[in-house]
Coordinates of C-alpha atoms in Angstrom, one line a residue:
Chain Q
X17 CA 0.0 0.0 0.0
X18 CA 1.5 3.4 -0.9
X19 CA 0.3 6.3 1.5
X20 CA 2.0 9.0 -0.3
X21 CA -0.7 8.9 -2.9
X22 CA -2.1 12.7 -4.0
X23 CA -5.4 12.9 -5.9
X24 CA -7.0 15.9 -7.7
X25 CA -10.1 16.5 -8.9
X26 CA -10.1 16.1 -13.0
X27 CA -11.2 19.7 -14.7
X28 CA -13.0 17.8 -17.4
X29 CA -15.8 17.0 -15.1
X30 CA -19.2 19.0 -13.6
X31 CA -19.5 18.7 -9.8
X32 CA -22.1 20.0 -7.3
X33 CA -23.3 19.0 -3.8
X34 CA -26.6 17.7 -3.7
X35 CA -27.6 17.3 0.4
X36 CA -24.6 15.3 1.7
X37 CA -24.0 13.5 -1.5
X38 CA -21.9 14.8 -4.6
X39 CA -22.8 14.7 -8.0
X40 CA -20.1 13.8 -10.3
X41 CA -20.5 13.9 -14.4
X42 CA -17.2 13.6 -16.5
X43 CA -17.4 15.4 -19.7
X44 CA -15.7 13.3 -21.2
X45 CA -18.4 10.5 -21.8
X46 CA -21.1 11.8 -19.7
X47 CA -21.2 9.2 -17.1
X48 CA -22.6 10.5 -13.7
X49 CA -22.0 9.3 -10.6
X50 CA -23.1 10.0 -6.8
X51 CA -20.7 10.3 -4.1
X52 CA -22.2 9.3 -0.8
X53 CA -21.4 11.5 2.7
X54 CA -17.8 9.9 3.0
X55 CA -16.6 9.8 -0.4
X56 CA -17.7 13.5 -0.7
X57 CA -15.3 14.4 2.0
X58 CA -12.5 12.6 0.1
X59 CA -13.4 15.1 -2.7
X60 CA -13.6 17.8 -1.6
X61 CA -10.3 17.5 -0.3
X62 CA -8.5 16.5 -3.2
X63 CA -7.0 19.3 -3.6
X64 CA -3.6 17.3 -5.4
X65 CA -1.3 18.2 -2.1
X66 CA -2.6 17.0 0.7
X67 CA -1.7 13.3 0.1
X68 CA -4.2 10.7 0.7
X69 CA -3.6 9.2 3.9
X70 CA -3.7 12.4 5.5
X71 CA -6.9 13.4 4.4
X72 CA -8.1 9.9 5.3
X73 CA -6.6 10.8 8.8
X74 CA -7.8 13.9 9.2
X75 CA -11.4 14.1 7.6
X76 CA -12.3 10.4 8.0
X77 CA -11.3 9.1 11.0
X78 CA -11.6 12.5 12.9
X79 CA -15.4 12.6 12.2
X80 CA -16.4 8.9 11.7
X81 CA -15.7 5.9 14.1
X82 CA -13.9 3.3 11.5
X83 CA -10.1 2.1 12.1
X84 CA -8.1 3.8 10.0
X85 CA -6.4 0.9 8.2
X86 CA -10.3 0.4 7.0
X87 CA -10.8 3.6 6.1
X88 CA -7.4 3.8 3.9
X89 CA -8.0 0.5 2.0
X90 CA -11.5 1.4 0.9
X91 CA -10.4 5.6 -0.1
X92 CA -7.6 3.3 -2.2
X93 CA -10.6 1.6 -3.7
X94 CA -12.9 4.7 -4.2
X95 CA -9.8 7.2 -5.6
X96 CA -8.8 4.2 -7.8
X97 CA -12.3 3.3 -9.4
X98 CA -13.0 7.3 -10.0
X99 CA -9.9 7.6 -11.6
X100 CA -10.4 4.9 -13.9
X101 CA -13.1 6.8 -15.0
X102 CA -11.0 9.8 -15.5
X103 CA -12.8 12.3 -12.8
X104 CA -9.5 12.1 -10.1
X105 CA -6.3 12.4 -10.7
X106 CA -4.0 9.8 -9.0
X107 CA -0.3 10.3 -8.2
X108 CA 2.5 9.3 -6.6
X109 CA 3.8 12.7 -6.5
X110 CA 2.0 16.2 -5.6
X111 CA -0.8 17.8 -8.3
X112 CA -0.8 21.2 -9.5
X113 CA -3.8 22.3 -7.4
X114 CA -7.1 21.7 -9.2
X115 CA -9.3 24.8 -11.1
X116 CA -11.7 25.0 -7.7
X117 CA -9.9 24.2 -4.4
X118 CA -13.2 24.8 -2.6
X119 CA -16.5 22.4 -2.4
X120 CA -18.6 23.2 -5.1
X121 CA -21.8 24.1 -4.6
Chain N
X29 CA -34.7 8.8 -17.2
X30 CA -31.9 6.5 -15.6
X31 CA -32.5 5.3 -12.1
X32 CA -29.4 7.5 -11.0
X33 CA -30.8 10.4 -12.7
X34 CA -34.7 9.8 -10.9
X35 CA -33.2 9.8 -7.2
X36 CA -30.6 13.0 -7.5
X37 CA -34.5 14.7 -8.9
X38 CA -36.1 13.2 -5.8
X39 CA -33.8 14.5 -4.1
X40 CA -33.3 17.6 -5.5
X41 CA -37.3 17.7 -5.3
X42 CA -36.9 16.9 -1.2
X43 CA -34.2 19.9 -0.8
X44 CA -36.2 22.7 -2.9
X45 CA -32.9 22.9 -5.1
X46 CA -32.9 23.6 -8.4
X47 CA -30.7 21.4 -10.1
X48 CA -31.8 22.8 -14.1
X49 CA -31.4 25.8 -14.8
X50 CA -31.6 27.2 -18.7
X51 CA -30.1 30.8 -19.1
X52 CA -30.7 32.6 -22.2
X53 CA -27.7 35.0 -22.6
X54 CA -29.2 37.0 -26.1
X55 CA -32.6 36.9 -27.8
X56 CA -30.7 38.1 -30.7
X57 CA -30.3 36.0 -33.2
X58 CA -28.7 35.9 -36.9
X59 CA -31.1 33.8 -38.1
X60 CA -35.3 34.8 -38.3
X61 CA -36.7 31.2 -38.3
X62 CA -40.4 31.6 -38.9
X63 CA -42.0 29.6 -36.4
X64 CA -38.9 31.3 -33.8
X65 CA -41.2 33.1 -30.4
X66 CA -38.8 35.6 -29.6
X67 CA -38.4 39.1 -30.3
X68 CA -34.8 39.6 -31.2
X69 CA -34.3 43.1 -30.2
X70 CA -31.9 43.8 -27.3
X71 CA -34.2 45.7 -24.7
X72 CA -31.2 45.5 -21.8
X73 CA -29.3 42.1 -21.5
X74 CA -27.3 41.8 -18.3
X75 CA -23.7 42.3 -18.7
X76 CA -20.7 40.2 -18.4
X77 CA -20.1 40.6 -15.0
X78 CA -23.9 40.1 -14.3
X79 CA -24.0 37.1 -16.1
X80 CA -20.9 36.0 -14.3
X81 CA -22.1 36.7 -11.1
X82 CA -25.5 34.8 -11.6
X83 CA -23.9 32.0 -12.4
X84 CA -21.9 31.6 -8.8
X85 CA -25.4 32.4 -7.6
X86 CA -26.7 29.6 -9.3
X87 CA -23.8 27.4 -8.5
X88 CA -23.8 28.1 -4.8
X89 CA -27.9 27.7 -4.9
X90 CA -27.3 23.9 -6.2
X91 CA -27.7 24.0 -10.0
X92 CA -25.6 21.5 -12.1
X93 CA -27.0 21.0 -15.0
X94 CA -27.0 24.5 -17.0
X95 CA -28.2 25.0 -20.5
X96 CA -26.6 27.8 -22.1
X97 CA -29.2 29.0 -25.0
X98 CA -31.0 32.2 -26.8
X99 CA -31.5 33.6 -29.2
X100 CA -27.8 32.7 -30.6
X101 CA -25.7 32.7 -27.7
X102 CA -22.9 33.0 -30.5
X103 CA -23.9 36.7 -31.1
X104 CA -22.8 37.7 -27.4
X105 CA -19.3 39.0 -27.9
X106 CA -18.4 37.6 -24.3
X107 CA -19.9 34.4 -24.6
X108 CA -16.4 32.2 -24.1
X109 CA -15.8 34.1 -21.3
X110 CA -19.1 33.4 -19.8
X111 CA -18.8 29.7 -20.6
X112 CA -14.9 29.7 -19.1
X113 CA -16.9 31.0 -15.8
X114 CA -19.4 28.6 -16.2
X115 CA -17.0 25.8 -16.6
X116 CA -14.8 26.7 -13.5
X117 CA -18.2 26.8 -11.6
X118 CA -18.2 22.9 -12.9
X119 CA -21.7 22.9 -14.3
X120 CA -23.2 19.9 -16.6
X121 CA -23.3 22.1 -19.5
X122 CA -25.3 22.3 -22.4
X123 CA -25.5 24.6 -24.9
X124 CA -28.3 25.1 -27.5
X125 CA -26.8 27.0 -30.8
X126 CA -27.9 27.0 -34.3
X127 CA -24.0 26.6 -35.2
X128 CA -23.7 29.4 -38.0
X129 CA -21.0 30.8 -35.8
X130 CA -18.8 27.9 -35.1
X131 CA -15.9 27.1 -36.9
X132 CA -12.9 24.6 -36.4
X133 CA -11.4 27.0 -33.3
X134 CA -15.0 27.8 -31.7
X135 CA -15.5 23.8 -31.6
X136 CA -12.6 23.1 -30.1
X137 CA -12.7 25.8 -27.4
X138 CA -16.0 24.4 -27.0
X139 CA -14.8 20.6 -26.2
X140 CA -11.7 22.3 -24.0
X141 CA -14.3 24.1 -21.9
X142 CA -15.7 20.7 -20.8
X143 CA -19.4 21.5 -22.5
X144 CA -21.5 18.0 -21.9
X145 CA -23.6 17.9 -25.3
X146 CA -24.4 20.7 -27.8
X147 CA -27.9 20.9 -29.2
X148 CA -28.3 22.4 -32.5
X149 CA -31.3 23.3 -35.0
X150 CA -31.7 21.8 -37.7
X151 CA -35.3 21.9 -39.6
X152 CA -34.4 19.1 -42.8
X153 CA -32.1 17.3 -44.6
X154 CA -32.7 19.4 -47.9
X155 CA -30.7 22.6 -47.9
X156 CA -33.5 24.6 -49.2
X157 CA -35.9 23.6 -46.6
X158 CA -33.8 24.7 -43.5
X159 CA -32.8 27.8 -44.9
X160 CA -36.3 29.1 -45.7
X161 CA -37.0 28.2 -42.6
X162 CA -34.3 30.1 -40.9
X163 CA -34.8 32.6 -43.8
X164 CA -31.0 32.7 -43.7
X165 CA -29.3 31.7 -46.9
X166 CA -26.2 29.2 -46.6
X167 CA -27.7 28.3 -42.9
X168 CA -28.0 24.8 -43.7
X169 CA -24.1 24.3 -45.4
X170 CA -23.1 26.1 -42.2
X171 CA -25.3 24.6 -39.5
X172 CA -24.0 20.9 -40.7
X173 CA -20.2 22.1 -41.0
X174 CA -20.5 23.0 -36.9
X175 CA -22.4 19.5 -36.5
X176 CA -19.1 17.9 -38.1
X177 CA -16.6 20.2 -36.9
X178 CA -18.4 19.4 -33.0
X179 CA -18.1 15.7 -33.6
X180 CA -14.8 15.5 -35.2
X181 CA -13.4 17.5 -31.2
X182 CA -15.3 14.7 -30.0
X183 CA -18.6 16.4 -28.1
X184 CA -21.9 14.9 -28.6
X185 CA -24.5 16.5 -30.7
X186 CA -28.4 16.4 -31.0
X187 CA -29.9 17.8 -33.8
X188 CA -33.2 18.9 -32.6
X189 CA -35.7 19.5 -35.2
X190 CA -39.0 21.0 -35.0
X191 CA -42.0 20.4 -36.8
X192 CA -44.1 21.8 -39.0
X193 CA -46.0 22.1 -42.2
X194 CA -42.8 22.8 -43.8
X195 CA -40.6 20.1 -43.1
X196 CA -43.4 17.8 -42.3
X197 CA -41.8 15.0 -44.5
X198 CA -38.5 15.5 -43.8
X199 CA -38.2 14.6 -40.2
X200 CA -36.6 10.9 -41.4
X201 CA -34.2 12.0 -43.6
X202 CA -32.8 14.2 -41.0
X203 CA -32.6 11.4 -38.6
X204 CA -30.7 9.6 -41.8
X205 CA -28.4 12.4 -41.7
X206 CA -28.3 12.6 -38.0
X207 CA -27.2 8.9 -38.0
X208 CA -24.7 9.8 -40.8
X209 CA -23.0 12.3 -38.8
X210 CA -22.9 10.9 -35.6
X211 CA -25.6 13.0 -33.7
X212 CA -28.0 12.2 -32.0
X213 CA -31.6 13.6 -32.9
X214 CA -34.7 14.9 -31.4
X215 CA -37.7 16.0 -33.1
X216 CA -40.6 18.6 -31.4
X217 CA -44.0 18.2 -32.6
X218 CA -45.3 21.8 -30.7
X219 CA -44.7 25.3 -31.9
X220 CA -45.7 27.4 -29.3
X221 CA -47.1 31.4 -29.2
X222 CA -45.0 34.2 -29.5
X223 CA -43.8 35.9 -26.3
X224 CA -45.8 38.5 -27.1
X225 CA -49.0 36.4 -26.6
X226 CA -49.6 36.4 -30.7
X227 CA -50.5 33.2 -32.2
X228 CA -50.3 33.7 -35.6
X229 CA -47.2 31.1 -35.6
X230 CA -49.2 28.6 -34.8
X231 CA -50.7 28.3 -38.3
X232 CA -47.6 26.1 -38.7
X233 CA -48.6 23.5 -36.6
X234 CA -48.6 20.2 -38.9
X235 CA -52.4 18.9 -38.8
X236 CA -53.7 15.8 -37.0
X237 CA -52.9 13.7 -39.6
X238 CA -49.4 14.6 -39.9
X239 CA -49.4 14.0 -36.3
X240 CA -50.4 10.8 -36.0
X241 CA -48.3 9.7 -38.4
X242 CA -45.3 10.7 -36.0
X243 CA -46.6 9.4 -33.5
X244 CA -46.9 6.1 -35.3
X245 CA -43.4 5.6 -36.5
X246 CA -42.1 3.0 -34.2
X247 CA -38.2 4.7 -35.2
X248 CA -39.6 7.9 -33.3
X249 CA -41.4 6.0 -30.4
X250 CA -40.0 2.9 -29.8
X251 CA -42.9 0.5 -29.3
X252 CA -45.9 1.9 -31.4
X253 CA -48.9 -0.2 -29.2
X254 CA -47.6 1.1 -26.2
X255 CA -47.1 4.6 -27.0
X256 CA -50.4 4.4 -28.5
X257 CA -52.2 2.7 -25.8
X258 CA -55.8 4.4 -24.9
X259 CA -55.4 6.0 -21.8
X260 CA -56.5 3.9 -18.5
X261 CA -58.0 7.0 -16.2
X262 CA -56.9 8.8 -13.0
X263 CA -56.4 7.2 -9.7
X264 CA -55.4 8.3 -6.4
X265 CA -51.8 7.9 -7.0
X266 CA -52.1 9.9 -10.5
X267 CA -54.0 12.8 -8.3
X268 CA -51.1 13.4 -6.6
X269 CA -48.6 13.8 -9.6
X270 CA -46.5 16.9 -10.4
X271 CA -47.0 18.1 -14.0
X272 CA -43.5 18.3 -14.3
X273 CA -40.0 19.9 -13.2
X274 CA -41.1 23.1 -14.1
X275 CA -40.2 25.4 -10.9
X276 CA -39.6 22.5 -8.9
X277 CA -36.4 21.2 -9.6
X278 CA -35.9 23.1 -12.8
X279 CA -36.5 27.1 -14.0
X280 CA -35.6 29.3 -16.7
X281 CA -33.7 32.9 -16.8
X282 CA -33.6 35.8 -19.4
X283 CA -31.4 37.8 -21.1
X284 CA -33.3 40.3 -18.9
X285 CA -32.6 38.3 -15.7
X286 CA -36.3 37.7 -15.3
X287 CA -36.9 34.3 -14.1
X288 CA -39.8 32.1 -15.2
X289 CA -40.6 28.6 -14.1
X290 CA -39.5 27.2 -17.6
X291 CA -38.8 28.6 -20.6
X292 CA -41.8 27.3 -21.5
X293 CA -44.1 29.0 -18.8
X294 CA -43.6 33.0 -18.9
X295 CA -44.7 33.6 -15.5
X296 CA -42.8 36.1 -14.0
X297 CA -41.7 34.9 -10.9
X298 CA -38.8 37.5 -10.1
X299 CA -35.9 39.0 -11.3
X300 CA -31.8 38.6 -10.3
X301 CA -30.7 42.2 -11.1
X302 CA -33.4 43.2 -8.0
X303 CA -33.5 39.5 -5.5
X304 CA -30.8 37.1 -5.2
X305 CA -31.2 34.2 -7.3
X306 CA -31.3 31.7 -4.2
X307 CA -34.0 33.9 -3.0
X308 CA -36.2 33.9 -5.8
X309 CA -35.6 30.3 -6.6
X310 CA -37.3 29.6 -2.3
X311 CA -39.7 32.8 -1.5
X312 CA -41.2 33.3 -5.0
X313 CA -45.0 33.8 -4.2
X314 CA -45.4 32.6 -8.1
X315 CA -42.8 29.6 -8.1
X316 CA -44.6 28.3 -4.7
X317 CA -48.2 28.5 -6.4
X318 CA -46.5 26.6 -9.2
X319 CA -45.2 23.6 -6.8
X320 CA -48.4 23.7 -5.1
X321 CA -50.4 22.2 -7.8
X322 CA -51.2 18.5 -8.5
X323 CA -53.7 16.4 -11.1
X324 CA -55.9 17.0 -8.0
X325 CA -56.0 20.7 -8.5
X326 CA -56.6 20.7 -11.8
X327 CA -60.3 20.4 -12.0
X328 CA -60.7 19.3 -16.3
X329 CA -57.7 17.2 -16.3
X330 CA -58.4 15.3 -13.1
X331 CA -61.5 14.4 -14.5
X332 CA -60.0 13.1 -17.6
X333 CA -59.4 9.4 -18.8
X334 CA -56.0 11.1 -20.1
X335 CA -54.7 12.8 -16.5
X336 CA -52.4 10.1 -15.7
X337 CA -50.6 9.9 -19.5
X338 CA -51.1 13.1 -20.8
X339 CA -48.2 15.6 -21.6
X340 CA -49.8 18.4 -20.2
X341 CA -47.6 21.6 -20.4
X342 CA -48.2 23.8 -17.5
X343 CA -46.4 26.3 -19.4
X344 CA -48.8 25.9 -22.3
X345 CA -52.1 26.2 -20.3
X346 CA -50.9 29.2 -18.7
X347 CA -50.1 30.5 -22.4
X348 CA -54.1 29.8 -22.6
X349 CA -55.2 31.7 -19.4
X350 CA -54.8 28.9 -16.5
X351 CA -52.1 27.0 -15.3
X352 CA -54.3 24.8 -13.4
X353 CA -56.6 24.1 -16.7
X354 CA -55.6 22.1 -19.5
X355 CA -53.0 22.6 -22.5
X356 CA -55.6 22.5 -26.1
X357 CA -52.3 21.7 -27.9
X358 CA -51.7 18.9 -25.5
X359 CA -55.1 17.5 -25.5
X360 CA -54.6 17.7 -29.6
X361 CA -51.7 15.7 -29.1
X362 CA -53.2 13.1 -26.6
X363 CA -55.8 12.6 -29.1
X364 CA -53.8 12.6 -31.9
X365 CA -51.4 9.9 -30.0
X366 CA -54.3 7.8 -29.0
X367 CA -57.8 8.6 -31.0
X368 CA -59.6 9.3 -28.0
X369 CA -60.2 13.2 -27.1
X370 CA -59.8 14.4 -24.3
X371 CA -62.6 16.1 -21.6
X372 CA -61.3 19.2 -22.5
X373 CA -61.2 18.6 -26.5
X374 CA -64.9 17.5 -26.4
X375 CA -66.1 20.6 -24.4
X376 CA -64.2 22.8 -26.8
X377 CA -65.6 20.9 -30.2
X378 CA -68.7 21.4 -28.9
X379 CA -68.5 25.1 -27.7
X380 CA -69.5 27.8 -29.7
X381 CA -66.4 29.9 -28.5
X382 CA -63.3 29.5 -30.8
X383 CA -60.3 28.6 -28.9
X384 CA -58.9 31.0 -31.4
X385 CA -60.7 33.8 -29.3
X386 CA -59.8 32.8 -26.5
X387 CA -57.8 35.9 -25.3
X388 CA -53.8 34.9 -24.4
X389 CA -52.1 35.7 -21.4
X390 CA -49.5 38.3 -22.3
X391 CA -46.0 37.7 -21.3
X392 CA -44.5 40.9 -19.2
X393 CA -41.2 41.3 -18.3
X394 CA -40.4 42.3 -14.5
X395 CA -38.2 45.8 -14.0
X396 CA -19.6 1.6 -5.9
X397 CA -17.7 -0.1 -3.6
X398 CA -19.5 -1.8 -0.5
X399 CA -17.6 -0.6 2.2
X400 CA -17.7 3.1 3.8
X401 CA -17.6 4.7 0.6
X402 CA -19.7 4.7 -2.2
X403 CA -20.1 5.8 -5.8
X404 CA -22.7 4.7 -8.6
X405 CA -22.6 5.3 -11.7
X406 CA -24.7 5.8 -14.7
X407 CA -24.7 6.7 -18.5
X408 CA -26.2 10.1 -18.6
X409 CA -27.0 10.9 -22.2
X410 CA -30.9 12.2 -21.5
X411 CA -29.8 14.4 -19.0
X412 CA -31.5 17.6 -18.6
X413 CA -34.4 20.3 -17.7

């Protein structure tokens, strides 16, 4: 497992908050997706320099009760699967810092 | 609608957010299509920076998917740096254009400025069709170069046509010629009063013959029987239905900055340059009175066999004096659709009043994973208002 992972929300996408949820729709070939409460957090924080264990430190496990090794494994899975879709950006190194650092919406 | 698409409006609906928004930048327009409802004169458009500022309004009020339309939105001068601002306020955007304006560099500023789908008008296949329509010479040459030059950057494309006596044969060949190019296609069966409240357009309409036949062609509505099917009545569930997202999960905005339910249903309900957007959109005496009604209300269509089916416009009855009565061009549709007529067709067929008397309402402007975290997914082609 690598924790020095960074991830950045793609420009080529539309995003908005919809209650605790996000809405997700990549331009590119118009899927959509919904984030649910926890995976919002994660995006709203990938901001492409605050790498990914951190935020799963200290957004995750400082509001929810989950161990953290839990929460890591399954923000590997979610950052993974939405960036095979081409709406994150995943690196092993820092991102430039993405269009809107801010939560949309 | 996909089954993604049907909770985000439920839940949108549950919130009171509006999640569609269409924003007309111009009503001017280098084309003068003859069925077109709008006066093209400029009579005050916001600015840039008004523009620009409506749309964080809108983006911080919950709207994602945006339609960007006129008029030709090509003939504002600051349109790419509206849709720059748009874009970094990550809408869903779509943008409705009749494509005279786009060439190779427009298109691909376009698809760099992540725009989801581009609609475009196209009225036939045959070059001198279209452009009397449009009474625009050379629209149709151009209007198909911008459908190729959008698909060849890669963005999707509808050509939506809309029909009338005109083009009322032509409606397959340009579904051929959709097909050909890539695009997807739409076609619109309704031409709808001027904005001014004068009819005269509606001459255009394509007759119940014509009609039928459309809605008969099983590459237009899938499965003929069922589109077809006689209607089965209202019951208590039906009763309870919302006509549709007009003004609750959807609205429409001028050039003007006047806001309406739907682009469709010019009921002034406020106006951004005077009220926040956010506070229009919740304490809007006009847009609650809209999302108070139901079937139930409605005291002809509730008591017809067609309540539950029909595609009553709200926009369209209140066009013909009552947005709780029904749409005449709707119930000429339901009966053209299914060869029964409606309540509201038989009382008029048998009423000595014209509905061509009937006096209009007159449009006034105001001054996946399984563990914590989750994510579904869906295609999303249909999406929008």
């Amino acid at each position: 497992m690598n924790n020095s992972r960074y991830v950045a929300r793609s420009t080529a996408i539309a995003a908005r908050a919809l209650g605790d949820e996000t809405m997700v729709m990549s331009a590119t070939n118009s899927t959509l997706f919904t984030l649910d409460e926890v995976a919002s957090v994660i995006w709203d924080a990938a901001d492409g320099v605050t790498p990914l264990d951190q935020i799963v430190a200290n957004k995750i496990c400082a509001q929810y009760d989950i161990a953290p090794e839990v929460a890591l494994k399954d923000a590997e899975a979610l950052v993974e699967n939405l960036a095979q879709h081409g709406i994150l950006l995943l690196s092993d190194q820092p991102l430039a810092r993405s269009s809107s650092s801010s939560k949309e919406g | 609608m996909s089954g993604l698409m049907s909770e985000m409006a439920a839940k949108a609906l549950k919130l009171n957010i509006p999640l569609s928004v269409q924003l007309d930048l111009t009503y001017r327009c280098n084309e003068r299509c003859i069925h077109c409802y709008l006066d093209h004169d400029d009579h005050g458009e916001m600015n840039t920076a008004e523009i620009k500022g409506l749309l964080d309004q809108m983006a911080d009020a919950g709207v994602f998917f945006l339609t960007i339309s006129g008029g030709e939105i090509m003939m504002r001068k600051d349109f790419f740096e509206i849709l720059e601002h748009a874009h970094a306020r990550t809408f869903s955007i779509k943008l409705k254009t009749n494509g005279v304006l786009i060439r190779k560099k427009e298109a691909e500023r376009i698809r760099a400025l992540g725009v989801e789908s581009v609609q475009i008008s196209v009225y036939s296949h045959r070059a001198e069709v279209h452009d009397a329509i449009t009474k625009m010479p050379g629209s149709f040459r151009q209007t198909i170069e911008a459908v190729r030059l959008l698909r060849t950057v890669g963005l999707h494309v509808t050509m939506a046509n809309v029909l009338m006596v005109q083009n009322a044969q032509d409606y397959p060949g340009v579904r051929a010629l959709a097909n050909e190019l890539g695009a997807q296609c739409t076609l619109d069966p309704t031409i709808t009063p001027m904005m001014d409240g004068d009819r005269s357009i509606l001459e255009l309409n394509v007759d119940k013959a014509a009609l039928r036949e459309v809605f008969r062609d099983g590459a237009l509505v899938g499965n003929v029987e069922e589109f077809c099917a006689p209607p089965q009545g209202v019951d208590e569930d039906a009763l309870d239905m919302l006509p549709c997202s007009a003004g609750h999960t959807a609205c429409y905005v001028s050039p003007y900055g006047d806001v309406y339910p739907c682009v469709q249903f010019p009921l002034p309900s406020g106006n951004v340059r005077r009220t926040k957007f956010v506070d229009i959109w919740r304490d809007s005496p006009q847009l609650k009175e809209v999302r108070s009604i139901t079937l139930r209300d409605m005291p002809s269509c509730s008591q017809c066999s067609h309540g539950a089916t029909c595609t009553r416009c709200p926009g369209l009855a209140y066009l013909e004096g009552n947005m709780r009565g029904p749409s005449y061009q709707d119930c000429e549709k339901s009966y053209a659709r299914t060869g029964i007529p409606s309540e509201n067709f038989k009382a008029r067929n048998a009423s000595p009043q014209s509905f061509q008397s009937l006096k209009l309402v007159q449009i006034q402007g105001l001054q996946p994973a399984e563990g914590i975290f989750s994510a579904k997914a869906t295609e999303a082609s249909a999406v929008g208002a």
